[in-house]
PDB file of C-alpha atoms and ligand atoms in Angstrom:
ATOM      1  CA  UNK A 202      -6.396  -3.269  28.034  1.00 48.00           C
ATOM      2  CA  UNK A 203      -9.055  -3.542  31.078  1.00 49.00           C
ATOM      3  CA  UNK A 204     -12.126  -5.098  28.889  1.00 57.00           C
ATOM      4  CA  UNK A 205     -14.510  -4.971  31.642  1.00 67.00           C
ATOM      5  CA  UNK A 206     -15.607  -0.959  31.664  1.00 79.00           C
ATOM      6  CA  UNK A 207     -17.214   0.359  28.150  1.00 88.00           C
ATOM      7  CA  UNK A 208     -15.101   2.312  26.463  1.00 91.00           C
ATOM      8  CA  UNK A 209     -15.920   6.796  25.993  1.00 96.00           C
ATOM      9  CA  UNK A 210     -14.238   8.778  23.251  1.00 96.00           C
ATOM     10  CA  UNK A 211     -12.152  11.663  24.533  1.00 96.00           C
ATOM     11  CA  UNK A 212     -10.669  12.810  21.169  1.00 97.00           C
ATOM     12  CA  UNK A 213     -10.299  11.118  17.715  1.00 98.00           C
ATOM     13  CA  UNK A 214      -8.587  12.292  14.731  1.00 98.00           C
ATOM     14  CA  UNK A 215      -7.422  11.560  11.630  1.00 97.00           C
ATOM     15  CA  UNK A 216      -3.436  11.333  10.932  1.00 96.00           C
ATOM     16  CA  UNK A 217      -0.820  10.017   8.072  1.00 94.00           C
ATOM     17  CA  UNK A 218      -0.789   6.608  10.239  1.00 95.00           C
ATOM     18  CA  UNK A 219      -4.558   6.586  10.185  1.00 95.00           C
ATOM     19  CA  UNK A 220      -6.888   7.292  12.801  1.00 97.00           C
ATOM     20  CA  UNK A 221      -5.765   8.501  16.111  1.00 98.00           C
ATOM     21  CA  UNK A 222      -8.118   7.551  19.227  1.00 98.00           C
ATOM     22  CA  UNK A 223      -7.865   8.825  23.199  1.00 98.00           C
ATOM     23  CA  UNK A 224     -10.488   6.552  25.186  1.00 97.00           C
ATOM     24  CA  UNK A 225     -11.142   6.698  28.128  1.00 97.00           C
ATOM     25  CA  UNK A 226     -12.321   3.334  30.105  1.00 95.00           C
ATOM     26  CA  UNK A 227     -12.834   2.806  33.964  1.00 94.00           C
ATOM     27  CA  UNK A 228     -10.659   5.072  35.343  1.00 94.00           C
ATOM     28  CA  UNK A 229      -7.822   4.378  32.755  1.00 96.00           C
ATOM     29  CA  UNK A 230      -7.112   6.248  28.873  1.00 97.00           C
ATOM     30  CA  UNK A 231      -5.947   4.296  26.497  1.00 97.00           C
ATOM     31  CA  UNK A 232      -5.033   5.153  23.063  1.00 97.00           C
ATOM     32  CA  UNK A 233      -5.332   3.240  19.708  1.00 96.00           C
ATOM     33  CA  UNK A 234      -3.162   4.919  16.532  1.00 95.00           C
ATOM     34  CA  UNK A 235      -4.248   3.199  13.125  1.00 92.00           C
ATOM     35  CA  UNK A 236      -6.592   0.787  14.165  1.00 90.00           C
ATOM     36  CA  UNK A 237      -3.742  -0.926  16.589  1.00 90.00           C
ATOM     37  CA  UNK A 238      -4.164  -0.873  20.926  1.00 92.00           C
ATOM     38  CA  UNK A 239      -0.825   1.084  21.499  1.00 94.00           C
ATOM     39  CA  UNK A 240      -1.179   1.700  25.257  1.00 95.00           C
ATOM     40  CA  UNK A 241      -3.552   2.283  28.089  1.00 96.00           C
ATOM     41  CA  UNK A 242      -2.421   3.512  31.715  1.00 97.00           C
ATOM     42  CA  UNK A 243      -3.257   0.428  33.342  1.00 94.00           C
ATOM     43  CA  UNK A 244       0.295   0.058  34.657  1.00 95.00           C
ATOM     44  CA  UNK A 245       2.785   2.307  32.999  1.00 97.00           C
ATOM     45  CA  UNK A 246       5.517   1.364  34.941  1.00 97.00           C
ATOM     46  CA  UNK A 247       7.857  -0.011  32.565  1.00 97.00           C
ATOM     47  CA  UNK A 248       6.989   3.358  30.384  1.00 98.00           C
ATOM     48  CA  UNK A 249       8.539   5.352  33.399  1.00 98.00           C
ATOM     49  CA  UNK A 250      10.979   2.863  34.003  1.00 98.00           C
ATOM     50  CA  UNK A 251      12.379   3.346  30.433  1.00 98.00           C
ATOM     51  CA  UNK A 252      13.723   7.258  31.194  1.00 98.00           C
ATOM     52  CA  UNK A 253      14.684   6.346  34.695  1.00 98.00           C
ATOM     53  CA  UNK A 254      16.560   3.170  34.012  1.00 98.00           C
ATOM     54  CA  UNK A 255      18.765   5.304  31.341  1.00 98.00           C
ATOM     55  CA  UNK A 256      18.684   8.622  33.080  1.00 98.00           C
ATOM     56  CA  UNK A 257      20.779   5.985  36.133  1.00 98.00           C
ATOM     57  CA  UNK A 258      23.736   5.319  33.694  1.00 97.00           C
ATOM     58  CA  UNK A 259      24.331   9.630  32.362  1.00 98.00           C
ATOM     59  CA  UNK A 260      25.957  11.499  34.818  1.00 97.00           C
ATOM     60  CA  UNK A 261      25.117  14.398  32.771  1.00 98.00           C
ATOM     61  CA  UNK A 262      22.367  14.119  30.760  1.00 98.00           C
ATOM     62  CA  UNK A 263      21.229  17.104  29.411  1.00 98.00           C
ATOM     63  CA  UNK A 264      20.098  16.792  26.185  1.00 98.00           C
ATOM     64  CA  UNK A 265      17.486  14.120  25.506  1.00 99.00           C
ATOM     65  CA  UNK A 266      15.762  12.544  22.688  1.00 99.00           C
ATOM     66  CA  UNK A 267      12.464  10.179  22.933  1.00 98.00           C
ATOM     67  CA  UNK A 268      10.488   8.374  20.321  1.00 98.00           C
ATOM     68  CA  UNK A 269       7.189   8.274  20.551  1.00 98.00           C
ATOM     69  CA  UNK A 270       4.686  10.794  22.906  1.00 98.00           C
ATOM     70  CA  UNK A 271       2.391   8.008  23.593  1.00 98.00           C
ATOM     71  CA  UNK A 272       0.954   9.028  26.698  1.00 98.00           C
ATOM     72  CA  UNK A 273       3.389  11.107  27.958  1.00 98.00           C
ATOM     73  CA  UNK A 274       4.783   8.652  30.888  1.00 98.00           C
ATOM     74  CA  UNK A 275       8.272   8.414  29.508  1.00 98.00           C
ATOM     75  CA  UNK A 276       8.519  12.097  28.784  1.00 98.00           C
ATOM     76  CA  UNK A 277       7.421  13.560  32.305  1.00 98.00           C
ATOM     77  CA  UNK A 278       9.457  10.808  33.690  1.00 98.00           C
ATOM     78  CA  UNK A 279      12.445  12.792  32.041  1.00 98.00           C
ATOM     79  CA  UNK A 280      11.400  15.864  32.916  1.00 98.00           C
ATOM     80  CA  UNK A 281      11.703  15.208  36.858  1.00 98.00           C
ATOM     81  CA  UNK A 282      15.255  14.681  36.261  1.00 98.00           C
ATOM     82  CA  UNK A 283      16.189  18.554  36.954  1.00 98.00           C
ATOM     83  CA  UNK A 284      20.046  17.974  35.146  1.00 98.00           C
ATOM     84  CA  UNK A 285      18.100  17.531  31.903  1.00 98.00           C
ATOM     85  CA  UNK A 286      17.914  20.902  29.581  1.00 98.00           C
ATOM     86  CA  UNK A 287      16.184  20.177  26.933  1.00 98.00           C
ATOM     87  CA  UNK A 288      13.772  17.287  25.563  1.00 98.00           C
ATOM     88  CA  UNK A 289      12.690  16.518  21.782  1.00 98.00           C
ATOM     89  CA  UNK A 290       9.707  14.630  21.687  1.00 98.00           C
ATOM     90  CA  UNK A 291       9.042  13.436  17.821  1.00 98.00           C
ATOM     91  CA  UNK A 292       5.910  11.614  17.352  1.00 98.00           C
ATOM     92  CA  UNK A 293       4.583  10.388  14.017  1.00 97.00           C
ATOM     93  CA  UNK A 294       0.653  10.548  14.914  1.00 97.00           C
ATOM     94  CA  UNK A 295       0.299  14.540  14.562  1.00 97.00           C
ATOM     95  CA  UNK A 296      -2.806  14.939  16.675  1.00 98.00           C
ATOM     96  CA  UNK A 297      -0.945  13.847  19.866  1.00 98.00           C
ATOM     97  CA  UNK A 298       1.216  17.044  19.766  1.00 98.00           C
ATOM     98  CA  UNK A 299      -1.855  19.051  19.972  1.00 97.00           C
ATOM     99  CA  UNK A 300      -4.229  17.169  22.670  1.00 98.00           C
ATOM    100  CA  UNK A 301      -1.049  17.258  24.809  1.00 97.00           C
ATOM    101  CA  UNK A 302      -1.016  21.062  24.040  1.00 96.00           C
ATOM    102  CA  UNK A 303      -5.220  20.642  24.980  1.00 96.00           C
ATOM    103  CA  UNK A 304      -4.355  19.008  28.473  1.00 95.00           C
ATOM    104  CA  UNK A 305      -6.465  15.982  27.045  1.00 96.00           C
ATOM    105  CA  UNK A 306      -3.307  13.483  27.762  1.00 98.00           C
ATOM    106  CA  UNK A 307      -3.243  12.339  31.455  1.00 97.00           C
ATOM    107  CA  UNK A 308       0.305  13.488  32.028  1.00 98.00           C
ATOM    108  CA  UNK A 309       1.246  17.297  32.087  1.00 95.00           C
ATOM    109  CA  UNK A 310       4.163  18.223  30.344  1.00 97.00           C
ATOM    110  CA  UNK A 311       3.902  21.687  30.648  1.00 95.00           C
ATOM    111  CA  UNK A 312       7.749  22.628  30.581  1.00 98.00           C
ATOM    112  CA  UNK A 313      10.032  25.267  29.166  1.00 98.00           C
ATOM    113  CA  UNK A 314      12.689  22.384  28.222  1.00 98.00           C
ATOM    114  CA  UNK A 315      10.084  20.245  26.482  1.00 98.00           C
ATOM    115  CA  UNK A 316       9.682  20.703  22.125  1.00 98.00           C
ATOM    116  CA  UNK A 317       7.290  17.989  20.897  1.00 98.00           C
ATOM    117  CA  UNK A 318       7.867  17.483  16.772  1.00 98.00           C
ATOM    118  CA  UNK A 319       5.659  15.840  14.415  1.00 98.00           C
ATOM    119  CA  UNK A 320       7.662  13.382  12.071  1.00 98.00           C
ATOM    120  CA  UNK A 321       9.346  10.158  12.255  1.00 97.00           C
ATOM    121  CA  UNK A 322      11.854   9.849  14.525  1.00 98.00           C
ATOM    122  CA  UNK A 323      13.550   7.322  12.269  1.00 97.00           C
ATOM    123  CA  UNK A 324      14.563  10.461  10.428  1.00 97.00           C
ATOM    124  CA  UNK A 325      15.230  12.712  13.087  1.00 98.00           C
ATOM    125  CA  UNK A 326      18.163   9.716  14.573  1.00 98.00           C
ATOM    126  CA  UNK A 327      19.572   9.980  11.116  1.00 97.00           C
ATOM    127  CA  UNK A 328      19.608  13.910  11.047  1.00 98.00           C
ATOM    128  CA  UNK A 329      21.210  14.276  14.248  1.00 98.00           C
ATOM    129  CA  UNK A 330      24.472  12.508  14.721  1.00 97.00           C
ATOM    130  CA  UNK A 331      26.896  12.803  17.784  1.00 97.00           C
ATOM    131  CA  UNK A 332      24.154  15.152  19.567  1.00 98.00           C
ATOM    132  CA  UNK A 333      22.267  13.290  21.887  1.00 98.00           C
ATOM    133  CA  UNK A 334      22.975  12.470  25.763  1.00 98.00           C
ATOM    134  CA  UNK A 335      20.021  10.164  26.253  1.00 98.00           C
ATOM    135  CA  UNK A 336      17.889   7.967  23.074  1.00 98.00           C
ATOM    136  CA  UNK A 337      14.648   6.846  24.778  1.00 98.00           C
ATOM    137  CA  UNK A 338      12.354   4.733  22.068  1.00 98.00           C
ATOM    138  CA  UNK A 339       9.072   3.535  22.582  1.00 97.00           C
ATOM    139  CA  UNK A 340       7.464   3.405  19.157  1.00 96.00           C
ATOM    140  CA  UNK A 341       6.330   0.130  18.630  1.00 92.00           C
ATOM    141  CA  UNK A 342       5.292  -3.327  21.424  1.00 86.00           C
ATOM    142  CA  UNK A 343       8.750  -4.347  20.984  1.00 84.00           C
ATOM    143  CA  UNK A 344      10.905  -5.252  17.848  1.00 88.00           C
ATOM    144  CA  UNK A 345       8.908  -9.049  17.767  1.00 84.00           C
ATOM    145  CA  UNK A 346       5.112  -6.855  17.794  1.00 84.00           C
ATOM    146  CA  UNK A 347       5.507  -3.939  15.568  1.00 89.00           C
ATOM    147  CA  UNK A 348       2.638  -0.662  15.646  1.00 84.00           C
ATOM    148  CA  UNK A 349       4.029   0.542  11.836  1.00 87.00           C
ATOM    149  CA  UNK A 350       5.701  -2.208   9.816  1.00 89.00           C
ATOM    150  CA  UNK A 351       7.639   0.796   8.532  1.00 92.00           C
ATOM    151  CA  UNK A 352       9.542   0.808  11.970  1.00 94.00           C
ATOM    152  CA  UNK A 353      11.259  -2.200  11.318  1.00 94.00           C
ATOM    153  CA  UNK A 354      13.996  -0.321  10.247  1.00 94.00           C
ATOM    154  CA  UNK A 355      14.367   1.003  13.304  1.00 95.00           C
ATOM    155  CA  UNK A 356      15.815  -2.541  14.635  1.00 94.00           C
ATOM    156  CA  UNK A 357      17.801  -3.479  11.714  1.00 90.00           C
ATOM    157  CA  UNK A 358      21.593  -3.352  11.549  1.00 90.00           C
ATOM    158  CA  UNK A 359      21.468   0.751   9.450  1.00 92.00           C
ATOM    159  CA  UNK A 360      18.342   2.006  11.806  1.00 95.00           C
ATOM    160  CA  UNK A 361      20.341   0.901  15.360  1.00 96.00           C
ATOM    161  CA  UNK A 362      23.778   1.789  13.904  1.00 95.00           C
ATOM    162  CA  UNK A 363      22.198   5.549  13.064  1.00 95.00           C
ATOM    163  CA  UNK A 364      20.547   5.675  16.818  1.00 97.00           C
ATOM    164  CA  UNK A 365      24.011   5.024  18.374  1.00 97.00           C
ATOM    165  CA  UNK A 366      25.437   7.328  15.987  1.00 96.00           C
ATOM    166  CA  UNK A 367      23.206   9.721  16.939  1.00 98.00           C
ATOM    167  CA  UNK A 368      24.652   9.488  20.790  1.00 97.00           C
ATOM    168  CA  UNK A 369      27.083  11.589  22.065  1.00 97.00           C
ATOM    169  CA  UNK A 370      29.980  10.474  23.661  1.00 96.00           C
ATOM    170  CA  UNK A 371      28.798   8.366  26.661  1.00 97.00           C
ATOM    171  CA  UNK A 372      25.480   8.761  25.629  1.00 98.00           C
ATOM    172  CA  UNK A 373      22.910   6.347  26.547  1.00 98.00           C
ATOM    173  CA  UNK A 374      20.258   4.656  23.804  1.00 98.00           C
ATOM    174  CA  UNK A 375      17.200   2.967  25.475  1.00 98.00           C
ATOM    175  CA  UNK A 376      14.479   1.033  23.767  1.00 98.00           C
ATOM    176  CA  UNK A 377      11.223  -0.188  25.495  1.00 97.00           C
ATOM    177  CA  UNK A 378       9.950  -3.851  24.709  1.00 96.00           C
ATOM    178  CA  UNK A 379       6.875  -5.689  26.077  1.00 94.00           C
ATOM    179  CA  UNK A 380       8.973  -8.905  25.505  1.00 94.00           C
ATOM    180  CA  UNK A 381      11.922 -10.223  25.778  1.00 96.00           C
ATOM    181  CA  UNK A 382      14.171  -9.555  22.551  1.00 96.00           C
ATOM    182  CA  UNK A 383      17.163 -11.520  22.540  1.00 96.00           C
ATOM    183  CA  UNK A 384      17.767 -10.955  18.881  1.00 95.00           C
ATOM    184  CA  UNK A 385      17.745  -7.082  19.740  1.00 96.00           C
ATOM    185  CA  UNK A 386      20.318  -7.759  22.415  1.00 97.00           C
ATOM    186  CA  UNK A 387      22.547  -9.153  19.642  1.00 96.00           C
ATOM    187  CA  UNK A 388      22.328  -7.113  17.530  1.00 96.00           C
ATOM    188  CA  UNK A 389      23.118  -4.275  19.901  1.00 96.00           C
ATOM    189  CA  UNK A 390      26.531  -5.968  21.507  1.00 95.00           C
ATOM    190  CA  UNK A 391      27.369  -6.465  17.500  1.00 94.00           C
ATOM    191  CA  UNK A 392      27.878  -2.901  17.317  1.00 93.00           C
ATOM    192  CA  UNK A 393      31.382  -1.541  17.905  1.00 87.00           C
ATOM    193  CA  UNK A 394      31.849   1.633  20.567  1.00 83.00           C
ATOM    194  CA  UNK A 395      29.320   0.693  23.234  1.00 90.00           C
ATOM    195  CA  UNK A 396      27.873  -1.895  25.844  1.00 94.00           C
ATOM    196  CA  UNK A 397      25.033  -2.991  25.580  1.00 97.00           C
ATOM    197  CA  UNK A 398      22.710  -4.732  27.890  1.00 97.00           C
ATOM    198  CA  UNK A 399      19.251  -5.916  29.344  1.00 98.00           C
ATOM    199  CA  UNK A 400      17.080  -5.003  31.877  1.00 98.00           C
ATOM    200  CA  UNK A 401      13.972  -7.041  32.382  1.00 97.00           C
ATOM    201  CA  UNK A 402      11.112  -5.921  34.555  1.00 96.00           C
ATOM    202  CA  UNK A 403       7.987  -8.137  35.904  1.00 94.00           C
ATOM    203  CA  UNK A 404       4.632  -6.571  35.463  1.00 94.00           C
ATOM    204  CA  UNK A 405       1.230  -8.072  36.906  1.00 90.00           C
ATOM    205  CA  UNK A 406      -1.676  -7.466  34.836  1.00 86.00           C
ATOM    206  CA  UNK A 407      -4.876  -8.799  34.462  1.00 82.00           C
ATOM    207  CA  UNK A 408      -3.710 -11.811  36.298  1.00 87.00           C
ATOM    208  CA  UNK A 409      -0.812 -13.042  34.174  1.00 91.00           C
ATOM    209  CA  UNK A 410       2.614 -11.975  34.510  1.00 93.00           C
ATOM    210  CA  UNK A 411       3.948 -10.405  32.359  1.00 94.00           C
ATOM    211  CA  UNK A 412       7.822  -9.896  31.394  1.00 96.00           C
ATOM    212  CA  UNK A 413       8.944  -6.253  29.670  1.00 96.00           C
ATOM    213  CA  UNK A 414      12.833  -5.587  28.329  1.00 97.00           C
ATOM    214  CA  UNK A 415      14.545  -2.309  28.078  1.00 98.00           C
ATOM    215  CA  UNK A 416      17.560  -2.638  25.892  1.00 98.00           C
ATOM    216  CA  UNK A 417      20.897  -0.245  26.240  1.00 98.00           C
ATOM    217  CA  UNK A 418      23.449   0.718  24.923  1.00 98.00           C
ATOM    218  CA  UNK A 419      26.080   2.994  26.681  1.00 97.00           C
ATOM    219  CA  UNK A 420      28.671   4.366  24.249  1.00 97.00           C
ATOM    220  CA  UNK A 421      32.016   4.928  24.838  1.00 93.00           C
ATOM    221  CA  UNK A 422      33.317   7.816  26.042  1.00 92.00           C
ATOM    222  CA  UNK A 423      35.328  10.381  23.782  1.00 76.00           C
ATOM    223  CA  UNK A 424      38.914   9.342  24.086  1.00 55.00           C
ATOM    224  CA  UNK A 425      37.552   5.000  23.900  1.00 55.00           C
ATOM    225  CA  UNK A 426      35.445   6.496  20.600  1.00 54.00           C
ATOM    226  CA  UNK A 427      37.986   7.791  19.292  1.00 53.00           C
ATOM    227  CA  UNK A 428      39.905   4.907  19.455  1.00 46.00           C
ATOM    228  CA  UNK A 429      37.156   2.754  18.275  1.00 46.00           C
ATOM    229  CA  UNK A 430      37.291   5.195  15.448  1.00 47.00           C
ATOM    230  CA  UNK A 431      40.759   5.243  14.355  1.00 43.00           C
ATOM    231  CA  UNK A 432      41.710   1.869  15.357  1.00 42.00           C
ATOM    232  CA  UNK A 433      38.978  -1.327  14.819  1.00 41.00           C
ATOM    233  CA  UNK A 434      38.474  -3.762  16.135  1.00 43.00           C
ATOM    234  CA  UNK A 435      40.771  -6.603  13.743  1.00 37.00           C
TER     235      UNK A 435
HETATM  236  C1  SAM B 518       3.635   2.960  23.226  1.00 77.44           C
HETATM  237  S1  SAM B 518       3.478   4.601  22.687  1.00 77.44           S
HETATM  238  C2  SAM B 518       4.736   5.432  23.617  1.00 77.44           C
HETATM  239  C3  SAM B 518       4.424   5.475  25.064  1.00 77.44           C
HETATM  240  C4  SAM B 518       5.250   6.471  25.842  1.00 77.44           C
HETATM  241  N1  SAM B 518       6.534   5.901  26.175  1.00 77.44           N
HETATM  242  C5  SAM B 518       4.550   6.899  27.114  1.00 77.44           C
HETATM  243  O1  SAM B 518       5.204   6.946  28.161  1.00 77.44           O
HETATM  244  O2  SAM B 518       3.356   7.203  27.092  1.00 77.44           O
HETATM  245  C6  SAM B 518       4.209   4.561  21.066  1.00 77.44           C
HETATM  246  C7  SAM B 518       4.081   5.886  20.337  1.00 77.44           C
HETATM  247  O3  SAM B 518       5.046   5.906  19.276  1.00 77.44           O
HETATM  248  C8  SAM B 518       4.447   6.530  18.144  1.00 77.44           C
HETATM  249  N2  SAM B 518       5.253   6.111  16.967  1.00 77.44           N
HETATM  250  C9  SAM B 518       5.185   4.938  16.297  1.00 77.44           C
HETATM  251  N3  SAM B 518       6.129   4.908  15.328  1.00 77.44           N
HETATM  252  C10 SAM B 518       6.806   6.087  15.393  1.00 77.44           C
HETATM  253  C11 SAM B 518       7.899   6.635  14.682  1.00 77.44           C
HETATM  254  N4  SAM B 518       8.510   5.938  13.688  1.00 77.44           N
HETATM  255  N5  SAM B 518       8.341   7.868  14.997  1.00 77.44           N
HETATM  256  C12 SAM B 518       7.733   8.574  15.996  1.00 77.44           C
HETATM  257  N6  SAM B 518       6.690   8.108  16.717  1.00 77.44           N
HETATM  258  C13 SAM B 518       6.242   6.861  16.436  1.00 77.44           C
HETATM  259  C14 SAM B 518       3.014   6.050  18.201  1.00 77.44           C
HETATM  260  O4  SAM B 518       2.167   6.864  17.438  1.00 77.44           O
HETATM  261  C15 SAM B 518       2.728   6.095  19.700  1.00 77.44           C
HETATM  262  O5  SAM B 518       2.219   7.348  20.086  1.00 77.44           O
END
């Protein structure tokens, strides 16, 4: 967050995580959701980063899930990427969905192949298994720095084994950390049918250095899932 510029309101609402505020400061918008900073567009590199880093590793990705609007980075970022078809957007702070639909967000994602959802998209992973080519979360500052304490379940053993179930075969899960999480690293290679692995990116801000992780996991393809499936590993 740039401190130095007073802060002007752009929108604020109320939501079923609490109040939802756009601000703009200086030349940047930042956005608070239940009383907690979430993000400002000071550098949103690692934001971009996060689609382009996973989009790299599909060589067909055409059906793409992402957790958490924010912004919006992440979600233009996919659609530039002309093989993908169609993009689900669920964000759990409803008003979101409808500045984006205003033009008050600073990213445009006017697009035929974009559907923004209201909900949780802990529950959406869980709904949809075996359908996605690309996973893309960034709901939270990381699994060590959570926005909803509720979305701890997202990094547990259940709430990563449901996102890679929700992958298609050689589908790609990403999730965006403003740290790096070792333990999430783990806890991805400890699940069976995929590789995972970390990318780290340096970010200058404000002077300090800064050090952001994007975590993946690349499934297997059919015929390795398959085996995975009908033969464990002992
Ligand atoms: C850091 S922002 C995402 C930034 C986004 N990648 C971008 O490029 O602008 C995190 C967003 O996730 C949302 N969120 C938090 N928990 C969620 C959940 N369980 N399901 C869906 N959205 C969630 C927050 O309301 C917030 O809008």
């Amino acid at each position: 967050m740039t401190d130095a510029a007073p802060a002007t309101t752009l929108a604020r609402a109320g939501s079923s995580v609490g109040e939802v505020a756009l601000r703009r400061r200086g030349a940047h918008t930042e956005l608070v959701v239940g009383g907690v900073f979430v993000m400002d567009t000071v550098d949103v590199s690692t934001e971009v980063a996060l689609a382009t880093v996973a989009l790299g590793r599909h060589d067909a990705p055409r059906r793409v899930l992402i957790g958490g609007l924010g912004l919006g980075f992440t979600a233009t970022a996919v659609l530039a990427d002309q093989r993908v078809e169609e993009v689900l957007v669920v964000e759990i702070a409803e008003p979101l969905i409808d500045w984006a639909g205003a033009g008050l967000l600073p990213t445009d994602l006017v697009d035929p192949r974009i559907h923004l959802r209201a909900g949780d998209v802990v529950e959406v992973l869980t709904a949809t298994p075996g359908e996605w080519d690309l996973i893309l979360l960034d709901v939270d500052n990381g699994p060590g720095f959570l926005v909803r304490e509720d979305n701890a379940r997202l990094y547990g053993p259940a709430g990563l084994s449901s996102a890679v179930a929700a992958l298609a075969p050689s589908g790609v899960l990403a999730i965006w950390s403003s740290h790096p999480a070792p333990e999430l690293l783990a806890a991805l290679d400890s699940i069976e049918g995929g590789t995972a692995q970390e990318v780290l990116r340096r970010v200058s801000r404000e002077g300090r250095d800064l050090t952001y992780g994007i975590y993946l996991l690349e499934a297997a393809a059919q015929a390795d899932a398959d085996l995975v499936q009908h033969h464990p590993r002992e």
